[in-house]
Coordinates of C-alpha atoms and ligand atoms in Angstrom, one line a residue:
M1 CA 0.0 0.0 0.0
R2 CA 2.7 2.4 1.1
K3 CA 4.8 1.5 -1.9
R4 CA 1.9 1.9 -4.3
I5 CA 0.8 5.3 -3.0
H6 CA 4.4 6.4 -3.1
S7 CA 5.1 5.3 -6.7
E8 CA 1.8 6.8 -7.8
F9 CA 2.7 10.1 -6.3
I10 CA 6.1 10.0 -8.1
G11 CA 4.5 8.9 -11.4
V12 CA 2.1 11.8 -11.3
A13 CA 4.9 14.2 -10.5
A14 CA 7.1 12.9 -13.3
V15 CA 4.3 13.3 -15.9
A16 CA 3.6 16.8 -14.6
I17 CA 7.2 17.9 -14.7
L18 CA 7.7 16.6 -18.3
A19 CA 4.5 18.2 -19.5
T20 CA 5.3 21.5 -17.9
L21 CA 8.8 21.7 -19.4
L22 CA 7.7 20.7 -22.9
L23 CA 4.8 23.1 -22.8
S24 CA 7.1 26.0 -21.7
V25 CA 9.5 25.3 -24.5
W26 CA 6.7 25.4 -26.9
V27 CA 5.3 28.7 -25.5
F28 CA 8.8 30.1 -25.4
Y29 CA 9.4 29.2 -29.1
D30 CA 6.1 30.9 -30.0
L31 CA 7.3 34.0 -28.3
F32 CA 10.7 33.7 -29.9
Q33 CA 9.1 33.5 -33.4
F34 CA 7.0 36.5 -32.7
Q35 CA 10.0 38.4 -31.5
V36 CA 12.1 37.5 -34.7
L37 CA 9.3 38.6 -37.0
D38 CA 8.8 41.8 -34.9
D39 CA 12.5 42.6 -35.3
L40 CA 12.2 42.1 -39.1
K41 CA 9.2 44.4 -39.2
T42 CA 11.0 47.2 -37.3
Y43 CA 14.0 46.7 -39.6
V44 CA 11.9 47.1 -42.8
N45 CA 10.1 50.1 -41.5
V46 CA 13.3 51.9 -40.6
V47 CA 15.0 51.0 -43.9
K48 CA 12.1 51.7 -46.3
D49 CA 12.2 55.5 -45.5
T50 CA 15.9 55.9 -45.6
I51 CA 16.9 54.0 -48.6
N52 CA 15.7 54.2 -52.2
E53 CA 16.0 51.7 -55.0
E54 CA 19.0 53.2 -56.6
D55 CA 20.9 53.5 -53.3
L56 CA 20.1 49.9 -52.5
I57 CA 21.5 48.7 -55.8
R58 CA 24.5 50.9 -55.6
E59 CA 25.4 50.3 -52.0
D60 CA 25.1 46.6 -52.3
Q61 CA 28.0 46.2 -50.0
L62 CA 26.1 47.7 -47.1
Y63 CA 24.1 44.6 -46.3
E64 CA 26.3 41.9 -47.5
D65 CA 27.9 41.1 -44.1
A66 CA 24.8 41.4 -42.1
D67 CA 22.9 38.1 -41.6
I68 CA 19.9 40.0 -42.8
R69 CA 19.0 39.5 -46.5
F70 CA 17.2 42.2 -48.4
T71 CA 15.2 41.6 -51.6
L72 CA 13.4 44.1 -53.7
I73 CA 10.6 42.7 -55.8
R74 CA 8.4 44.4 -58.5
E75 CA 4.7 44.1 -58.5
D76 CA 4.9 41.5 -61.3
G77 CA 7.1 39.2 -59.1
S78 CA 10.5 39.9 -60.8
V79 CA 13.4 40.4 -58.4
V80 CA 15.2 43.7 -58.8
Y81 CA 17.7 43.3 -56.1
D82 CA 18.8 40.7 -53.6
S83 CA 21.6 41.3 -51.1
L84 CA 22.7 37.7 -51.2
A85 CA 22.0 36.2 -54.6
D86 CA 22.2 37.5 -58.1
S87 CA 18.9 39.1 -58.9
D88 CA 19.2 38.4 -62.6
V89 CA 18.9 34.7 -62.3
M90 CA 16.3 34.6 -59.6
E91 CA 12.9 33.2 -60.4
N92 CA 9.6 35.0 -60.2
H93 CA 8.6 35.6 -56.5
L94 CA 4.9 36.0 -57.0
G95 CA 4.2 32.6 -55.6
R96 CA 5.9 33.2 -52.3
P97 CA 3.3 33.4 -49.5
E98 CA 4.7 36.5 -47.9
I99 CA 4.8 38.4 -51.2
E100 CA 1.3 37.3 -52.0
E101 CA 0.1 38.5 -48.7
A102 CA 2.0 41.8 -49.0
L103 CA 0.4 42.5 -52.4
E104 CA -3.0 41.8 -51.0
K105 CA -2.8 43.4 -47.5
G106 CA 0.2 45.7 -47.6
S107 CA 2.5 43.4 -45.6
G108 CA 3.1 39.7 -45.2
Q109 CA 5.2 37.2 -43.3
A110 CA 6.3 33.6 -43.5
I111 CA 8.6 31.1 -41.9
R112 CA 10.2 28.4 -44.0
K113 CA 12.5 25.6 -43.2
S114 CA 16.2 26.1 -44.1
E115 CA 18.4 23.4 -45.6
T116 CA 19.6 22.5 -42.2
L117 CA 17.1 21.1 -39.8
D118 CA 18.2 23.3 -36.9
K119 CA 17.5 26.6 -38.8
N120 CA 14.3 28.4 -40.0
T121 CA 14.1 31.4 -42.3
Y122 CA 11.9 34.2 -41.3
Y123 CA 10.5 36.5 -44.0
Y124 CA 8.7 39.8 -43.7
A125 CA 7.5 41.7 -46.8
L126 CA 6.2 45.2 -47.0
K127 CA 4.5 46.9 -50.0
L128 CA 6.2 50.3 -50.7
D129 CA 4.4 53.4 -51.8
D130 CA 5.6 52.9 -55.4
G131 CA 4.1 49.4 -55.6
D132 CA 7.4 47.5 -55.1
I133 CA 7.8 45.1 -52.3
L134 CA 10.7 45.2 -49.9
R135 CA 11.4 41.9 -48.2
V136 CA 13.8 41.1 -45.4
A137 CA 14.8 37.6 -44.3
K138 CA 16.7 36.2 -41.4
E139 CA 17.7 32.8 -40.3
A140 CA 17.0 31.8 -36.8
D141 CA 17.1 28.7 -34.6
S142 CA 14.3 26.3 -35.2
I143 CA 12.4 24.7 -32.4
W144 CA 14.6 21.6 -32.6
S145 CA 17.8 23.6 -32.2
I146 CA 16.3 25.5 -29.3
L147 CA 15.2 22.3 -27.7
G148 CA 18.6 20.9 -28.3
T149 CA 20.3 23.8 -26.6
A150 CA 17.9 23.9 -23.7
L151 CA 17.8 20.1 -23.2
P152 CA 20.7 19.9 -20.7
V153 CA 19.3 22.7 -18.6
I154 CA 15.8 21.3 -18.9
G155 CA 17.2 17.9 -17.8
V156 CA 18.9 19.3 -14.8
I157 CA 15.8 21.3 -13.7
A158 CA 13.6 18.3 -14.3
L159 CA 15.9 16.1 -12.2
L160 CA 16.0 18.7 -9.5
I161 CA 12.2 19.0 -9.3
F162 CA 11.8 15.3 -9.5
G163 CA 14.2 14.9 -6.6
I164 CA 12.1 17.3 -4.6
C165 CA 8.9 15.5 -5.6
V166 CA 10.3 12.1 -4.5
I167 CA 11.1 13.6 -1.1
L168 CA 7.7 15.3 -0.9
A169 CA 6.0 12.1 -2.0
R170 CA 7.7 10.2 0.8
V171 CA 6.6 12.8 3.4
L172 CA 3.1 12.9 2.0
T173 CA 2.7 9.1 1.9
K174 CA 4.0 8.9 5.4
S175 CA 1.6 11.5 6.8
L176 CA -1.2 9.9 4.8
L177 CA -0.6 6.5 6.2
Y178 CA 0.5 7.5 9.7
P179 CA -2.9 7.5 11.3
I180 CA -3.8 4.2 9.7
E181 CA -0.6 2.5 10.8
K182 CA -0.9 4.0 14.3
M183 CA -4.5 2.7 14.5
A184 CA -3.4 -0.8 13.7
G185 CA -0.7 -0.6 16.3
D186 CA -2.7 0.8 19.1
M187 CA -6.3 -0.3 19.1
E188 CA -6.8 0.8 22.7
N189 CA -6.2 4.5 22.2
I190 CA -7.6 4.6 18.7
L191 CA -9.8 7.6 19.4
E192 CA -7.0 9.8 20.5
I193 CA -5.1 9.5 17.2
K194 CA -5.2 12.8 15.3
T195 CA -6.5 12.2 11.8
Y196 CA -8.5 13.6 9.0
P197 CA -12.2 13.9 9.5
E198 CA -13.1 11.5 6.7
L199 CA -11.6 8.6 8.7
M200 CA -13.5 9.4 11.8
P201 CA -16.7 7.3 11.2
F202 CA -14.4 4.4 10.3
I203 CA -12.4 4.8 13.5
T204 CA -15.4 5.1 15.7
M205 CA -16.8 1.9 14.2
I206 CA -13.6 0.0 14.6
H207 CA -13.2 1.3 18.1
S208 CA -16.7 0.1 19.3
Q209 CA -16.2 -3.2 17.6
H210 CA -12.8 -3.6 19.3
Q211 CA -14.3 -2.8 22.6
D212 CA -17.1 -5.3 22.1
I213 CA -14.5 -8.0 21.2
M214 CA -12.4 -7.2 24.3
K215 CA -15.5 -7.1 26.5
N216 CA -16.6 -10.5 25.2
A217 CA -13.2 -12.0 25.6
K218 CA -13.0 -10.7 29.1
M219 CA -16.4 -12.1 30.0
R220 CA -15.6 -15.4 28.5
Q221 CA -12.4 -15.6 30.4
E222 CA -14.1 -14.7 33.6
F223 CA -16.8 -17.2 33.0
T224 CA -14.4 -20.0 32.3
A225 CA -12.5 -19.1 35.5
N226 CA -15.7 -19.0 37.5
V227 CA -17.0 -22.3 36.1
S228 CA -13.7 -24.0 36.9
H229 CA -13.7 -22.7 40.4
E230 CA -17.4 -23.6 41.0
L231 CA -16.8 -27.1 39.7
K232 CA -13.7 -27.6 41.7
T233 CA -15.2 -27.2 45.2
P234 CA -17.9 -30.0 45.1
L235 CA -15.5 -32.3 43.2
T236 CA -12.8 -31.8 45.8
S237 CA -15.3 -32.9 48.5
I238 CA -16.5 -35.9 46.5
S239 CA -12.9 -37.0 45.9
G240 CA -12.0 -36.5 49.6
Y241 CA -14.9 -38.4 51.0
S242 CA -14.7 -41.2 48.6
E243 CA -11.0 -41.6 49.3
L244 CA -11.8 -41.9 53.0
I245 CA -14.3 -44.7 52.2
E246 CA -11.8 -46.4 49.9
T247 CA -9.1 -46.7 52.6
G248 CA -11.6 -48.6 54.7
M249 CA -10.8 -46.5 57.8
A250 CA -14.3 -45.1 58.1
S251 CA -16.8 -46.6 60.4
D252 CA -20.2 -47.7 59.1
E253 CA -21.8 -44.6 60.4
D254 CA -19.1 -42.4 58.8
V255 CA -19.5 -44.2 55.5
R256 CA -23.2 -43.3 55.6
R257 CA -22.4 -39.6 56.4
F258 CA -19.8 -39.4 53.7
A259 CA -22.1 -41.0 51.2
G260 CA -24.6 -38.2 52.1
E261 CA -21.9 -35.6 51.5
I262 CA -21.0 -37.2 48.2
H263 CA -24.6 -37.2 47.2
K264 CA -25.1 -33.6 48.2
N265 CA -22.1 -32.4 46.3
S266 CA -22.8 -34.4 43.2
S267 CA -26.3 -33.0 43.1
R268 CA -24.8 -29.5 43.3
L269 CA -22.5 -30.4 40.5
L270 CA -25.5 -31.5 38.4
T271 CA -27.4 -28.3 39.0
L272 CA -24.4 -26.3 38.2
I273 CA -23.8 -28.1 35.0
N274 CA -27.4 -27.9 34.1
D275 CA -27.4 -24.1 34.6
I276 CA -24.2 -23.7 32.6
I277 CA -25.6 -25.8 29.7
R278 CA -28.8 -23.7 29.9
L279 CA -26.8 -20.4 29.7
S280 CA -24.7 -21.5 26.8
Q281 CA -27.9 -22.6 25.0
L282 CA -29.3 -19.1 25.6
D283 CA -26.0 -17.6 24.4
V284 CA -26.2 -19.2 21.1
E285 CA -27.9 -16.6 19.0
D286 CA -30.1 -17.1 16.0
Q287 CA -31.6 -20.2 17.6
D288 CA -35.1 -21.0 16.7
I289 CA -37.2 -20.0 19.6
S290 CA -40.9 -20.7 19.2
Y291 CA -43.2 -18.0 20.5
T292 CA -46.8 -18.6 21.3
E293 CA -49.6 -16.9 23.1
L294 CA -49.3 -17.8 26.8
N295 CA -51.5 -17.2 29.8
L296 CA -49.0 -15.7 32.2
Y297 CA -51.3 -16.4 35.1
Q298 CA -51.6 -20.1 34.4
L299 CA -47.8 -20.4 34.2
A300 CA -47.3 -18.6 37.5
E301 CA -50.0 -20.8 39.1
A302 CA -48.2 -24.0 38.0
C303 CA -45.0 -22.7 39.4
V304 CA -46.4 -21.5 42.7
D305 CA -48.0 -25.0 43.1
M306 CA -44.8 -26.7 42.4
L307 CA -42.8 -24.5 44.9
Q308 CA -45.4 -24.7 47.7
I309 CA -43.7 -27.6 49.5
N310 CA -40.4 -25.8 49.2
A311 CA -41.9 -22.7 50.7
E312 CA -43.4 -24.7 53.6
K313 CA -40.0 -26.2 54.2
H314 CA -38.6 -22.6 54.6
D315 CA -41.6 -21.6 56.7
V316 CA -42.6 -19.1 54.0
I317 CA -46.1 -18.3 52.8
L318 CA -46.3 -18.3 49.0
R319 CA -49.3 -16.7 47.4
L320 CA -50.5 -15.9 43.9
E321 CA -52.6 -12.8 43.1
G322 CA -54.0 -11.1 40.0
G323 CA -55.7 -12.4 37.0
P324 CA -55.3 -13.8 33.5
C325 CA -52.9 -12.1 31.1
T326 CA -51.9 -13.2 27.7
I327 CA -48.4 -12.6 26.4
Y328 CA -46.6 -13.7 23.4
A329 CA -43.6 -15.7 24.6
N330 CA -41.6 -18.9 24.8
R331 CA -43.1 -21.2 27.3
Q332 CA -40.0 -23.0 28.6
M333 CA -38.2 -19.7 29.1
I334 CA -41.1 -18.1 30.9
D335 CA -41.4 -21.1 33.2
E336 CA -37.7 -20.8 34.0
L337 CA -38.0 -17.1 34.7
I338 CA -40.9 -17.5 37.1
Y339 CA -39.2 -20.4 38.8
N340 CA -36.0 -18.6 39.3
L341 CA -37.6 -15.5 40.7
C342 CA -39.9 -17.5 43.1
D343 CA -37.0 -19.7 44.1
N344 CA -34.9 -16.7 45.1
A345 CA -37.8 -15.1 46.9
I346 CA -38.3 -18.3 49.0
R347 CA -34.6 -19.0 49.5
Y348 CA -33.5 -15.5 50.6
N349 CA -36.5 -15.1 52.9
N350 CA -36.8 -15.2 56.7
P351 CA -38.8 -17.9 58.5
G352 CA -42.3 -16.7 58.9
G353 CA -41.9 -14.4 55.8
S354 CA -44.1 -14.4 52.7
V355 CA -43.8 -14.3 49.0
I356 CA -46.5 -12.7 46.7
V357 CA -46.5 -13.5 43.0
R358 CA -48.8 -11.1 41.1
V359 CA -49.8 -11.2 37.5
G360 CA -51.5 -8.2 36.0
S361 CA -52.2 -6.6 32.7
E362 CA -51.5 -3.1 31.7
K363 CA -52.3 -1.4 28.4
E364 CA -49.5 -2.7 26.3
E365 CA -47.8 -4.9 28.7
G366 CA -48.2 -8.1 30.8
V367 CA -46.8 -7.6 34.2
L368 CA -45.3 -10.2 36.6
S369 CA -44.1 -9.3 40.0
V370 CA -42.5 -11.4 42.7
W371 CA -42.4 -9.7 46.0
D372 CA -40.9 -11.1 49.2
T373 CA -40.3 -10.0 52.8
G374 CA -36.8 -11.5 52.8
I375 CA -33.4 -10.3 53.6
G376 CA -33.3 -7.8 50.8
I377 CA -30.3 -6.8 48.6
P378 CA -28.0 -3.9 49.6
K379 CA -28.0 -1.1 47.1
V380 CA -24.4 -1.6 46.1
Y381 CA -25.0 -5.2 44.9
Q382 CA -28.3 -4.5 43.1
K383 CA -26.6 -4.1 39.7
R384 CA -24.3 -7.0 40.1
I385 CA -26.7 -9.8 41.1
F386 CA -27.5 -10.3 37.4
E387 CA -24.0 -11.2 36.6
R388 CA -23.1 -14.8 36.2
F389 CA -22.0 -16.5 39.4
Y390 CA -22.6 -13.4 41.4
R391 CA -23.9 -14.0 44.9
V392 CA -24.3 -11.4 47.6
D393 CA -23.5 -13.6 50.5
K394 CA -21.5 -16.5 49.2
S395 CA -21.9 -18.6 52.3
R396 CA -25.6 -18.2 52.6
S397 CA -26.2 -18.8 49.0
K398 CA -24.0 -21.9 49.0
S399 CA -25.7 -23.3 52.0
T400 CA -28.9 -23.0 50.1
G401 CA -27.5 -24.5 47.0
G402 CA -27.3 -21.4 44.9
T403 CA -24.8 -21.1 42.0
G404 CA -25.4 -17.5 41.1
L405 CA -26.7 -18.3 37.6
G406 CA -30.4 -17.9 38.2
L407 CA -30.7 -14.2 37.7
A408 CA -28.2 -14.3 34.8
I409 CA -30.6 -16.6 33.1
V410 CA -33.6 -14.4 34.0
K411 CA -31.8 -11.3 32.5
H412 CA -31.1 -13.2 29.3
I413 CA -34.7 -14.3 29.0
V414 CA -36.0 -10.8 29.6
S415 CA -33.8 -9.4 26.8
Q416 CA -34.8 -12.2 24.5
H417 CA -38.4 -11.3 24.9
H418 CA -37.8 -7.5 24.6
A419 CA -39.2 -7.2 28.1
R420 CA -37.9 -5.0 30.9
L421 CA -37.1 -5.7 34.5
E422 CA -37.4 -3.5 37.6
L423 CA -35.8 -4.3 40.9
E424 CA -36.8 -2.7 44.2
S425 CA -35.1 -3.9 47.3
E426 CA -34.2 -2.8 50.8
E427 CA -31.9 -4.6 53.1
G428 CA -33.8 -6.4 55.9
I429 CA -37.2 -5.5 54.5
G430 CA -37.6 -7.3 51.2
T431 CA -37.3 -7.4 47.5
K432 CA -39.7 -6.9 44.6
I433 CA -38.8 -7.8 41.1
T434 CA -41.2 -6.8 38.3
V435 CA -41.0 -7.9 34.7
Y436 CA -43.0 -6.2 31.9
F437 CA -43.6 -8.2 28.8
P438 CA -44.8 -6.7 25.6
K439 CA -48.1 -8.2 24.6
K440 CA -47.6 -8.1 20.9
S441 CA -44.8 -9.9 19.3
K442 CA -41.7 -7.8 18.7
Q443 CA -39.6 -10.8 17.7
A444 CA -40.8 -11.0 14.1
Ligands
LIG12 P1 -29.1 -20.1 41.5 O1 -30.3 -19.2 41.3 O2 -28.3 -20.2 40.3 O3 -29.4 -21.4 42.1 P2 -28.5 -17.9 43.3 O4 -29.8 -17.9 43.7 O5 -27.4 -17.7 44.3 O6 -28.2 -19.3 42.5 P3 -29.2 -15.8 41.5 O7 -30.6 -16.3 41.5 O8 -28.6 -15.4 40.2 O9 -28.2 -16.9 42.1 O10 -29.1 -14.7 42.5 C1 -27.8 -14.0 42.7 C2 -27.8 -13.4 44.1 O11 -28.7 -12.3 44.3 C3 -28.1 -14.4 45.2 O12 -27.0 -15.2 45.5 C4 -28.6 -13.5 46.3 O13 -27.5 -13.1 47.1 C5 -29.2 -12.4 45.6 N1 -30.7 -12.5 45.5 C6 -31.4 -12.9 44.5 N2 -32.7 -12.8 44.7 C7 -32.8 -12.3 46.0 C8 -33.9 -12.0 46.8 N3 -35.2 -12.2 46.4 N4 -33.7 -11.5 48.1 C9 -32.4 -11.3 48.4 N5 -31.3 -11.6 47.7 C10 -31.5 -12.1 46.5
LIG13 MG1 -31.5 -18.1 42.3

């Protein structure tokens, strides 16, 4: 790219230099011709008044040395006098263009090639008062001879300009490519690079894409690290307990207890893996999700029924309120969403507390809210609880079997359905999570 731009610059410069020089020679030659003819004209005008025919013939000698040639021609074309040749043997001059023109207009001029290529002969003819024609001629350099003389100088100048152009092209190419090269080298600070405005949209786009890529990479890295960590803890327990049983040193009662621990930890592993699989399924975009019309109230009812025993275990009252509401959604996902919200509301509750699930219908939206009188979420953590593996109180969450993926899944489902979620929570008082679903399909 750099090489190409550079050589193109130089190519354009070379053509420009050559064209300019040739054109100036041509213009100069035009001026030169004009000047020569003008000189001849002046000459004739001076001479015609001072010299008469007899003097001319008599004082032949006068003009012999000068490189100017005089010819006196009668109206009929016969040559009376010529300062260079013998007028007696000279042919009739009527056919010469400058004479023809002079007879017609009073004066005429012509340029003719000389015998040698590098000379031209310039003629100027003037009609005198007595009808004769006085003609002067002079040899001067032709364009080829001028070009030949000027060529070395032209060459030097051209080379000089060309050299300057090469240097300028290099500087220009460099400054042209500088921002682009800098961009490629330093993606992080791409916005700070000073560049031409035409590049700005391109830079902004690359910048945001780069940031997305980096963010994704970081998230993936964190996720992998978290997954490994989460898997390691229960596996370590399982491995430890089974080793104790293997050595045969544990009493029957211990074996039973250890088996219980192994069971608990492997169940935890299973839920964890299930959640991870679920998340990665949700992560795969462009998957075919089937949307149908669902009665949100019915789904919530089924979920509340299913979790009733669980609530009793936690000494929590679980209640459903509201009425029918139809939304356009994916059934499995909505089931998951309601389950996760209710599960949390029971799990992070206090004995004797309560959970109210409410389904309602607003103009454009179906509304589901899960409200509990539980431990609440401190303000500082409220944003973070939707992150994967994030748990406010790790020990409490773990003792209740939480992996920190439930709300991440909820968030995902909410965005898949173009729904929106509101969280209100106060530490020690309770939490209310409300999801607003659009009633009409926005997916199509
Ligand atoms: P999982 O749902 O995957 O089994 P989890 O319940 O720990 O595990 P999330 O549902 O994502 O994970 O919740 C993240 C954290 O947010 C919980 O660990 C808990 O600290 C807090 N949290 C969620 N819901 C509530 C709630 N209703 N009241 C208080 N804290 C909550
Ligand atoms: Mg949960």
